[in-house]
mmCIF file with all atom_site columns, C-alpha atoms in Angstrom:
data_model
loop_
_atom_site.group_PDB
_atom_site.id
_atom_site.type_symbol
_atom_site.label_atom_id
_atom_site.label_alt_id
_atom_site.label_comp_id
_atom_site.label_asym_id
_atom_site.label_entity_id
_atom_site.label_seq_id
_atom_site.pdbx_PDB_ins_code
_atom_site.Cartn_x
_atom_site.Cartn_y
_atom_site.Cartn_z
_atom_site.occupancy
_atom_site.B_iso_or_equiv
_atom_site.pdbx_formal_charge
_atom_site.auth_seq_id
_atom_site.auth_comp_id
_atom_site.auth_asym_id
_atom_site.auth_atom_id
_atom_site.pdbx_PDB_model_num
ATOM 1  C CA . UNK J 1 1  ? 27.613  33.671  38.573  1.00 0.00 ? 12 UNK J CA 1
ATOM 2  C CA . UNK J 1 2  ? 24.780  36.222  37.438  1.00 0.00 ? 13 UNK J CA 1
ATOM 3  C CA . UNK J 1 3  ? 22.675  35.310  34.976  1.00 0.00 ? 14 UNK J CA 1
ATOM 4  C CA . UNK J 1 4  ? 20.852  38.599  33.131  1.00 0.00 ? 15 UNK J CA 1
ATOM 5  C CA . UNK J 1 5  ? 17.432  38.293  32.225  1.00 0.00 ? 16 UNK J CA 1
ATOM 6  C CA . UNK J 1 6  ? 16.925  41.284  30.137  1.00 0.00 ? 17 UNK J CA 1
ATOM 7  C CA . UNK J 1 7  ? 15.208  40.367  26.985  1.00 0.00 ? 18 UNK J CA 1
ATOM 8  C CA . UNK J 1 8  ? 13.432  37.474  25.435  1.00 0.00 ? 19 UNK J CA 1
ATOM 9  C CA . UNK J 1 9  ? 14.856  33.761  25.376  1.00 0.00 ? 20 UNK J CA 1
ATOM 10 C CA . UNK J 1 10 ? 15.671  32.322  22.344  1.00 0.00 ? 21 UNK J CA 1
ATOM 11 C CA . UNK J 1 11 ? 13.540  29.986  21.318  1.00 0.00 ? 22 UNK J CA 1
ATOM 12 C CA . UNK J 1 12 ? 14.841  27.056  19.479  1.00 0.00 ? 23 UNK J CA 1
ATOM 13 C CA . UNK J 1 13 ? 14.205  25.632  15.995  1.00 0.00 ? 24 UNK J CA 1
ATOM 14 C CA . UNK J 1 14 ? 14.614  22.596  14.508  1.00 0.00 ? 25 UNK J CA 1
ATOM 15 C CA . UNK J 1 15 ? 17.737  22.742  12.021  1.00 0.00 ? 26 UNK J CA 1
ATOM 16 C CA . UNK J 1 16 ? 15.808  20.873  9.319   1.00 0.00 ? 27 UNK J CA 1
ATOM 17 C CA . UNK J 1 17 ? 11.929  20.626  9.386   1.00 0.00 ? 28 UNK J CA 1
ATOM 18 C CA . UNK J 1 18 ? 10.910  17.977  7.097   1.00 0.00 ? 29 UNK J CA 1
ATOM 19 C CA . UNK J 1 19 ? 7.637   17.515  4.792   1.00 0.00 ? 30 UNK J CA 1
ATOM 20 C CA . UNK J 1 20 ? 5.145   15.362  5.288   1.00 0.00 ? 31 UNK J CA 1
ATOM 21 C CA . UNK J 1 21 ? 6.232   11.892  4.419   1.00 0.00 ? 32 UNK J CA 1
ATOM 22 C CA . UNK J 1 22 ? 4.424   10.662  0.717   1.00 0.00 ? 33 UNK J CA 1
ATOM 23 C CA . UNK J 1 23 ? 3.368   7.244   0.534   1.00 0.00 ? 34 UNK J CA 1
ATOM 24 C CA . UNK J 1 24 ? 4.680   5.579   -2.057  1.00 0.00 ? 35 UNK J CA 1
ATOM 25 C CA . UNK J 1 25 ? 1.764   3.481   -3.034  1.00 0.00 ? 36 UNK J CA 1
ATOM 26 C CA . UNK J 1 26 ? 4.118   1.116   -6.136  1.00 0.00 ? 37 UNK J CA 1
ATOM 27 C CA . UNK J 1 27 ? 2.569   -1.188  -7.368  1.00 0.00 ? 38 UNK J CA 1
ATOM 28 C CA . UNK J 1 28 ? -0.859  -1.762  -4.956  1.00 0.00 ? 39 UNK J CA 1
ATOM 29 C CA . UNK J 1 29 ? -3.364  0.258   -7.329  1.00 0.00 ? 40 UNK J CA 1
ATOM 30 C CA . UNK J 1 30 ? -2.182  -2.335  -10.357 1.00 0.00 ? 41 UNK J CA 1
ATOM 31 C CA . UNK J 1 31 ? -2.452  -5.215  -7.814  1.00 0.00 ? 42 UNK J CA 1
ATOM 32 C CA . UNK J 1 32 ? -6.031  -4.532  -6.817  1.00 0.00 ? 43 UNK J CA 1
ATOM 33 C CA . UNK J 1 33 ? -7.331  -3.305  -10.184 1.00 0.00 ? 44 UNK J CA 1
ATOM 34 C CA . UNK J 1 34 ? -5.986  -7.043  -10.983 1.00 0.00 ? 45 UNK J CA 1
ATOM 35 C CA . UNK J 1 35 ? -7.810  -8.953  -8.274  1.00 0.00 ? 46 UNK J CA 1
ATOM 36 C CA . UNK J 1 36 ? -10.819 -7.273  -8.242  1.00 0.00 ? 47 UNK J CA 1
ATOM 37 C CA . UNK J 1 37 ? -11.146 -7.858  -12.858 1.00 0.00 ? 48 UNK J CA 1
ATOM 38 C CA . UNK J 1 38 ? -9.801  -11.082 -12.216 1.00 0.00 ? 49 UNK J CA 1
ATOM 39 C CA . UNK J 1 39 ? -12.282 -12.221 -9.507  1.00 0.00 ? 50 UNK J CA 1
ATOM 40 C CA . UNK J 1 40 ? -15.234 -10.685 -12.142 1.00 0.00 ? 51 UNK J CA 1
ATOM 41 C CA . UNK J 1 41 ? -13.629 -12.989 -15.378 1.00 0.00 ? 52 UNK J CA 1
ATOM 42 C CA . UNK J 1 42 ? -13.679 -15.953 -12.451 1.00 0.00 ? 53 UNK J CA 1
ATOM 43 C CA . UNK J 1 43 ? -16.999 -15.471 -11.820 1.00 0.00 ? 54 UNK J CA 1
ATOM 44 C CA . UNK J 1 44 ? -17.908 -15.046 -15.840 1.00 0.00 ? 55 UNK J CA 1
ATOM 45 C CA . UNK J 1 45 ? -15.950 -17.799 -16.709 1.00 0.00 ? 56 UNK J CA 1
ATOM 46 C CA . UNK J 1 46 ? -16.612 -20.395 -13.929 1.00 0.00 ? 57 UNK J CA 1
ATOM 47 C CA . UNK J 1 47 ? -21.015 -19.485 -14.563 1.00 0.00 ? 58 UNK J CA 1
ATOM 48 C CA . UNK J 1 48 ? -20.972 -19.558 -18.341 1.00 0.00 ? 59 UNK J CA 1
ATOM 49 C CA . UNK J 1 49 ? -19.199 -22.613 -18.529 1.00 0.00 ? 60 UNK J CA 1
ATOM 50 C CA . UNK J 1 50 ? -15.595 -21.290 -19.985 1.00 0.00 ? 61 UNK J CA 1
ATOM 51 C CA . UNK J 1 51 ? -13.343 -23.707 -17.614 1.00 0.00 ? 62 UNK J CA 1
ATOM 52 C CA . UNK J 1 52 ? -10.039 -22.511 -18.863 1.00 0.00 ? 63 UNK J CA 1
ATOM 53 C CA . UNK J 1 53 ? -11.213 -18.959 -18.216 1.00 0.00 ? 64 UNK J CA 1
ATOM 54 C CA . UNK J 1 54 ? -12.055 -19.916 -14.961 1.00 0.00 ? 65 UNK J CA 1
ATOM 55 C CA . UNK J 1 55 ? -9.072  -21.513 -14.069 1.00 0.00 ? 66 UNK J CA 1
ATOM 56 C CA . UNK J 1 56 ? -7.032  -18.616 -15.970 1.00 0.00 ? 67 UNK J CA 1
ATOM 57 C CA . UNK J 1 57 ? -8.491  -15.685 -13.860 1.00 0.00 ? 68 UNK J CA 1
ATOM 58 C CA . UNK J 1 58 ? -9.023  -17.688 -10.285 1.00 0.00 ? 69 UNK J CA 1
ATOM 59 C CA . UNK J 1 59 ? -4.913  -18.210 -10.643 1.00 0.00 ? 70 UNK J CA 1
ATOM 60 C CA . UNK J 1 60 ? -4.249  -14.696 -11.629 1.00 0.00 ? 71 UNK J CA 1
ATOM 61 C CA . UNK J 1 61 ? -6.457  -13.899 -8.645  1.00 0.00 ? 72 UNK J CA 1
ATOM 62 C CA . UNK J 1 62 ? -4.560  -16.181 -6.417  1.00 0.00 ? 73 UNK J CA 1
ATOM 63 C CA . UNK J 1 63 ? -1.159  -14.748 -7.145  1.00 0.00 ? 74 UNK J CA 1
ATOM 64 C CA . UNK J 1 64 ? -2.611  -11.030 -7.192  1.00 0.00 ? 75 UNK J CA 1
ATOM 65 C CA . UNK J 1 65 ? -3.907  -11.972 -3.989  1.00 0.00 ? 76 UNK J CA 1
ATOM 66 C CA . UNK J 1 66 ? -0.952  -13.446 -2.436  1.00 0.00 ? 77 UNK J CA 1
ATOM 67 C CA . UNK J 1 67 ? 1.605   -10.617 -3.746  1.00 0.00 ? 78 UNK J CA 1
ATOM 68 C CA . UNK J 1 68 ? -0.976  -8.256  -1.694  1.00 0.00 ? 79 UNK J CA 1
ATOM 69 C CA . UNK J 1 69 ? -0.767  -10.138 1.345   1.00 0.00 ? 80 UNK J CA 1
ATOM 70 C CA . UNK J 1 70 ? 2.916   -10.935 1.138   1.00 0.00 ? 81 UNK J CA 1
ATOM 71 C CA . UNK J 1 71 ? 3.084   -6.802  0.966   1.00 0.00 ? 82 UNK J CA 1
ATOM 72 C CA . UNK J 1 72 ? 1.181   -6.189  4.030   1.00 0.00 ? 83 UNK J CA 1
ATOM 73 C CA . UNK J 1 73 ? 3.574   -8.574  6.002   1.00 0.00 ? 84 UNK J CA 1
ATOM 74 C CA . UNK J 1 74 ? 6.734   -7.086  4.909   1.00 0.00 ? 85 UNK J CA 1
ATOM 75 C CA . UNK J 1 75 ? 5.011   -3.636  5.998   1.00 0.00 ? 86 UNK J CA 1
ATOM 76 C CA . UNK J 1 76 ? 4.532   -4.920  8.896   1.00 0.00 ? 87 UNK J CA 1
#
């Protein structure tokens, strides 16, 4: 066989080139905008003596904290 090599190879391209991937961030933001005013009314609540507050906020905390976490692991 005899190969010609007159001219420039071809170079090849990818048939699709896709965009950079966006992260879909769902519902994270709300999650630590919750902690983070939760922990604050916990703190409020637990110092000026408002128990139920206290206890109102440090469970909202715990389950804001725990949906986070449980996140993470399924990312991972």
């Amino acid at each position: 066989m005899t190969y010609s090599s007159g001219g420039a190879e071809p170079t090849s391209t990818p048939a699709s080139v896709s965009p950079p991937a966006v992260r879909d961030s769902g519902p994270l933001p709300l999650l630590w905008l919750l902690l983070v005013v939760s922990l604050a009314c916990n703190v409020v609540g637990s110092t000026a003596g408002y128990t139920l507050l206290g206890i109102g906020a440090g469970l909202v905390a715990l389950a804001s904290g725990s949906a986070l976490i449980a996140h993470r692991h399924r990312r991972s």
